[in-house]
mmCIF file of C-alpha atoms in Angstrom:
data_model
loop_
_atom_site.group_PDB
_atom_site.id
_atom_site.type_symbol
_atom_site.label_atom_id
_atom_site.label_comp_id
_atom_site.label_asym_id
_atom_site.label_seq_id
_atom_site.Cartn_x
_atom_site.Cartn_y
_atom_site.Cartn_z
ATOM 1 C CA MET A 1180 18.194 -19.426 7.800
ATOM 2 C CA LYS A 1181 17.266 -18.415 4.320
ATOM 3 C CA THR A 1182 15.601 -21.739 3.794
ATOM 4 C CA ILE A 1183 13.532 -21.378 6.938
ATOM 5 C CA SER A 1184 12.826 -17.512 5.738
ATOM 6 C CA ALA A 1185 11.627 -18.691 2.475
ATOM 7 C CA ILE A 1186 9.290 -21.626 3.572
ATOM 8 C CA PHE A 1187 7.938 -19.176 6.227
ATOM 9 C CA ILE A 1188 7.279 -16.778 3.276
ATOM 10 C CA LEU A 1189 5.386 -19.142 1.067
ATOM 11 C CA VAL A 1190 3.388 -20.726 3.732
ATOM 12 C CA GLY A 1191 2.251 -17.487 5.112
ATOM 13 C CA GLY A 1192 1.853 -15.742 1.824
ATOM 14 C CA SER A 1193 -0.558 -18.800 0.900
ATOM 15 C CA VAL A 1194 -2.842 -17.677 3.834
ATOM 16 C CA LEU A 1195 -2.398 -14.115 3.281
ATOM 17 C CA SER A 1196 -3.208 -14.667 0.021
ATOM 18 C CA SER A 1197 -6.432 -16.485 0.706
ATOM 19 C CA CYS A 1198 -7.477 -13.676 3.230
ATOM 20 C CA THR A 1199 -6.516 -10.916 0.745
ATOM 21 C CA SER A 1200 -8.623 -12.611 -2.013
ATOM 22 C CA ILE A 1201 -11.661 -12.385 0.200
ATOM 23 C CA LEU A 1202 -10.912 -8.885 1.498
ATOM 24 C CA SER A 1203 -10.476 -7.467 -1.979
ATOM 25 C CA GLU A 1204 -13.535 -9.183 -3.450
ATOM 26 C CA LYS A 1205 -15.640 -7.555 -0.522
ATOM 27 C CA ALA A 1206 -13.729 -4.166 -0.863
ATOM 28 C CA ALA A 1207 -14.663 -4.416 -4.716
ATOM 29 C CA GLU A 1208 -18.372 -5.103 -3.918
ATOM 30 C CA ASN A 1209 -18.351 -1.907 -1.864
ATOM 31 C CA HIS A 1210 -16.660 0.163 -4.273
ATOM 32 C CA THR A 1211 -18.742 -0.764 -7.687
ATOM 33 C CA GLN A 1212 -22.099 -0.624 -5.800
ATOM 34 C CA PRO A 1213 -22.449 2.845 -4.076
ATOM 35 C CA THR A 1214 -25.891 3.600 -2.706
ATOM 36 C CA LYS A 1215 -27.612 6.490 -4.662
ATOM 37 C CA LYS A 1216 -27.434 8.634 -1.374
ATOM 38 C CA GLN A 1217 -23.716 8.018 -1.351
ATOM 39 C CA SER A 1218 -23.490 9.132 -5.242
ATOM 40 C CA SER A 1219 -25.629 12.164 -4.774
ATOM 41 C CA ASP A 1220 -24.226 13.368 -1.494
ATOM 42 C CA ALA A 1221 -20.683 13.429 -3.208
ATOM 43 C CA GLY A 1222 -22.024 14.765 -6.202
ATOM 44 C CA GLU A 1223 -19.926 12.000 -8.110
ATOM 45 C CA THR A 1224 -21.147 10.999 -11.547
ATOM 46 C CA LYS A 1225 -21.226 7.249 -12.355
ATOM 47 C CA GLU A 1226 -18.378 7.944 -14.742
ATOM 48 C CA LYS A 1227 -16.218 9.115 -11.843
ATOM 49 C CA LEU A 1228 -17.454 6.232 -9.511
ATOM 50 C CA LYS A 1229 -16.262 3.846 -12.444
ATOM 51 C CA LYS A 1230 -12.783 5.412 -12.209
ATOM 52 C CA HIS A 1231 -12.508 4.935 -8.197
ATOM 53 C CA LEU A 1232 -9.588 2.697 -7.596
ATOM 54 C CA LEU A 1233 -9.642 -0.123 -5.251
ATOM 55 C CA ILE A 1234 -7.155 -0.423 -2.755
ATOM 56 C CA ARG A 1235 -5.526 -3.897 -2.930
ATOM 57 C CA GLU A 1236 -3.557 -5.945 -0.226
ATOM 58 C CA LEU A 1237 -0.318 -7.561 -1.400
ATOM 59 C CA THR A 1238 1.326 -10.634 -0.145
ATOM 60 C CA ILE A 1239 4.994 -10.620 0.774
ATOM 61 C CA GLU A 1240 5.586 -12.654 -2.059
ATOM 62 C CA LYS A 1241 4.130 -10.213 -4.657
ATOM 63 C CA VAL A 1242 6.239 -7.379 -2.869
ATOM 64 C CA PHE A 1243 9.301 -8.990 -2.987
ATOM 65 C CA GLU A 1244 8.787 -10.103 -6.664
ATOM 66 C CA LEU A 1245 7.823 -6.426 -7.628
ATOM 67 C CA HIS A 1246 10.778 -5.199 -5.513
ATOM 68 C CA GLN A 1247 13.317 -7.784 -7.250
ATOM 69 C CA SER A 1248 12.111 -6.612 -10.664
ATOM 70 C CA GLY A 1249 12.453 -2.840 -9.697
ATOM 71 C CA SER A 1250 8.697 -2.303 -10.642
ATOM 72 C CA ILE A 1251 7.841 -0.868 -7.210
ATOM 73 C CA LEU A 1252 7.669 2.073 -5.565
ATOM 74 C CA LEU A 1253 7.462 1.524 -1.928
ATOM 75 C CA LEU A 1254 6.445 4.414 0.192
ATOM 76 C CA ASP A 1255 6.959 4.284 4.230
ATOM 77 C CA THR A 1256 4.245 5.753 6.083
ATOM 78 C CA ARG A 1257 6.046 5.390 9.554
ATOM 79 C CA PRO A 1258 7.324 8.401 11.386
ATOM 80 C CA PRO A 1259 10.980 9.569 10.128
ATOM 81 C CA ILE A 1260 12.834 8.292 13.284
ATOM 82 C CA PHE A 1261 11.600 4.780 12.388
ATOM 83 C CA TYR A 1262 12.479 4.963 8.965
ATOM 84 C CA ARG A 1263 16.024 5.953 9.753
ATOM 85 C CA LEU A 1264 16.028 2.756 12.073
ATOM 86 C CA GLY A 1265 15.543 0.788 9.201
ATOM 87 C CA HIS A 1266 13.354 0.623 6.014
ATOM 88 C CA ILE A 1267 12.586 -1.758 3.002
ATOM 89 C CA GLU A 1268 15.604 -1.132 0.705
ATOM 90 C CA GLY A 1269 14.839 1.586 -1.923
ATOM 91 C CA ALA A 1270 11.344 2.834 -0.061
ATOM 92 C CA HIS A 1271 10.521 6.536 0.215
ATOM 93 C CA SER A 1272 9.636 7.945 3.391
ATOM 94 C CA LEU A 1273 6.212 9.502 3.659
ATOM 95 C CA PRO A 1274 5.069 9.837 7.088
ATOM 96 C CA LEU A 1275 1.408 9.859 7.561
ATOM 97 C CA LYS A 1276 1.492 12.471 10.065
ATOM 98 C CA LYS A 1277 3.294 14.906 7.789
ATOM 99 C CA PHE A 1278 1.335 13.774 4.777
ATOM 100 C CA ASP A 1279 0.095 17.364 4.087
ATOM 101 C CA LYS A 1280 3.335 18.828 3.781
ATOM 102 C CA SER A 1281 5.143 16.020 2.358
ATOM 103 C CA PHE A 1282 2.711 14.873 -0.170
ATOM 104 C CA GLU A 1283 3.327 17.943 -2.656
ATOM 105 C CA ASN A 1284 7.008 17.174 -2.517
ATOM 106 C CA SER A 1285 6.432 13.570 -3.272
ATOM 107 C CA LYS A 1286 4.017 14.179 -5.899
ATOM 108 C CA ARG A 1287 6.654 14.306 -8.828
ATOM 109 C CA THR A 1288 7.816 10.826 -7.507
ATOM 110 C CA LEU A 1289 4.609 9.504 -7.495
ATOM 111 C CA ASP A 1290 3.542 10.979 -11.035
ATOM 112 C CA ALA A 1291 6.606 9.567 -12.470
ATOM 113 C CA ALA A 1292 6.038 5.899 -10.781
ATOM 114 C CA ALA A 1293 2.602 6.041 -12.198
ATOM 115 C CA SER A 1294 3.765 6.867 -15.782
ATOM 116 C CA ALA A 1295 6.747 4.165 -15.453
ATOM 117 C CA GLY A 1296 3.820 1.680 -14.714
ATOM 118 C CA LYS A 1297 5.281 1.121 -11.335
ATOM 119 C CA GLU A 1298 3.077 -0.560 -8.525
ATOM 120 C CA ILE A 1299 2.746 2.086 -5.807
ATOM 121 C CA VAL A 1300 2.893 -0.021 -2.392
ATOM 122 C CA ILE A 1301 2.391 1.873 0.869
ATOM 123 C CA TYR A 1302 3.653 -0.031 4.083
ATOM 124 C CA CYS A 1303 3.761 0.924 7.828
ATOM 125 C CA GLN A 1304 5.323 -0.807 11.145
ATOM 126 C CA SER A 1305 3.230 -4.174 11.035
ATOM 127 C CA GLU A 1306 0.052 -5.604 9.998
ATOM 128 C CA ASN A 1307 -1.792 -3.914 13.287
ATOM 129 C CA CYS A 1308 -0.906 -0.641 11.788
ATOM 130 C CA SER A 1309 -3.537 1.278 10.044
ATOM 131 C CA ASP A 1310 -1.490 4.340 8.727
ATOM 132 C CA SER A 1311 -0.696 2.465 5.236
ATOM 133 C CA GLY A 1312 -4.699 2.186 4.867
ATOM 134 C CA VAL A 1313 -5.500 5.827 5.590
ATOM 135 C CA MET A 1314 -2.575 6.888 3.531
ATOM 136 C CA ALA A 1315 -3.987 4.770 0.512
ATOM 137 C CA GLN A 1316 -7.241 5.960 0.782
ATOM 138 C CA ALA A 1317 -5.747 9.650 0.885
ATOM 139 C CA LEU A 1318 -3.549 8.720 -2.442
ATOM 140 C CA SER A 1319 -6.509 6.589 -3.938
ATOM 141 C CA LYS A 1320 -8.657 10.019 -3.553
ATOM 142 C CA SER A 1321 -5.810 11.974 -5.362
ATOM 143 C CA GLY A 1322 -5.965 9.761 -8.393
ATOM 144 C CA TYR A 1323 -3.270 7.199 -7.450
ATOM 145 C CA ASN A 1324 -3.685 3.582 -7.865
ATOM 146 C CA VAL A 1325 -2.125 2.126 -4.861
ATOM 147 C CA SER A 1326 -1.481 -1.113 -3.006
ATOM 148 C CA ILE A 1327 -1.011 -2.066 0.583
ATOM 149 C CA PHE A 1328 1.699 -4.370 1.933
ATOM 150 C CA LYS A 1329 0.014 -5.099 5.064
ATOM 151 C CA GLY A 1330 2.863 -7.266 6.801
ATOM 152 C CA GLY A 1331 4.825 -4.002 6.983
ATOM 153 C CA TRP A 1332 8.441 -3.392 7.898
ATOM 154 C CA GLU A 1333 7.989 -6.117 10.792
ATOM 155 C CA LEU A 1334 7.080 -8.921 8.411
ATOM 156 C CA TRP A 1335 9.727 -7.856 5.684
ATOM 157 C CA ASN A 1336 12.690 -7.714 8.517
ATOM 158 C CA MET A 1337 11.591 -10.699 10.246
ATOM 159 C CA SER A 1338 11.648 -12.993 7.023
ATOM 160 C CA GLY A 1339 15.344 -11.701 6.477
ATOM 161 C CA LEU A 1340 14.638 -9.936 3.382
#
């Protein structure tokens, strides 16, 4: 069963990796070339725009690699009940619906992970769940460099990891 899971991860990851690369390139174009109106409306200088962080999508292979090496902070955006029913080992619960309250409590953990050079990776239930993207935007605006594991808990669990 582990062999089948490994094959599934490798094949599926290759497809996801290709899609993620294309999406990342498109996102980079959008983030690095704001219109004059966007820049003036937001009152941001060119220096601030250069500091804007790109939100990347990571494959299951990359998340697994980072998880194994201990160089990751995983944030589970799902409601607490789902987190309690199952989550990626070591993940911290930071539910999107309670973000305003939970963010201040999680700030110390986020700062420590960023200072230690850990990758901050956000996930939710599945590839179709948008909560991780919404949270990634919020954390990015707060100055954190974050990535998304789009496959979420379902893909991780289904892979037997």
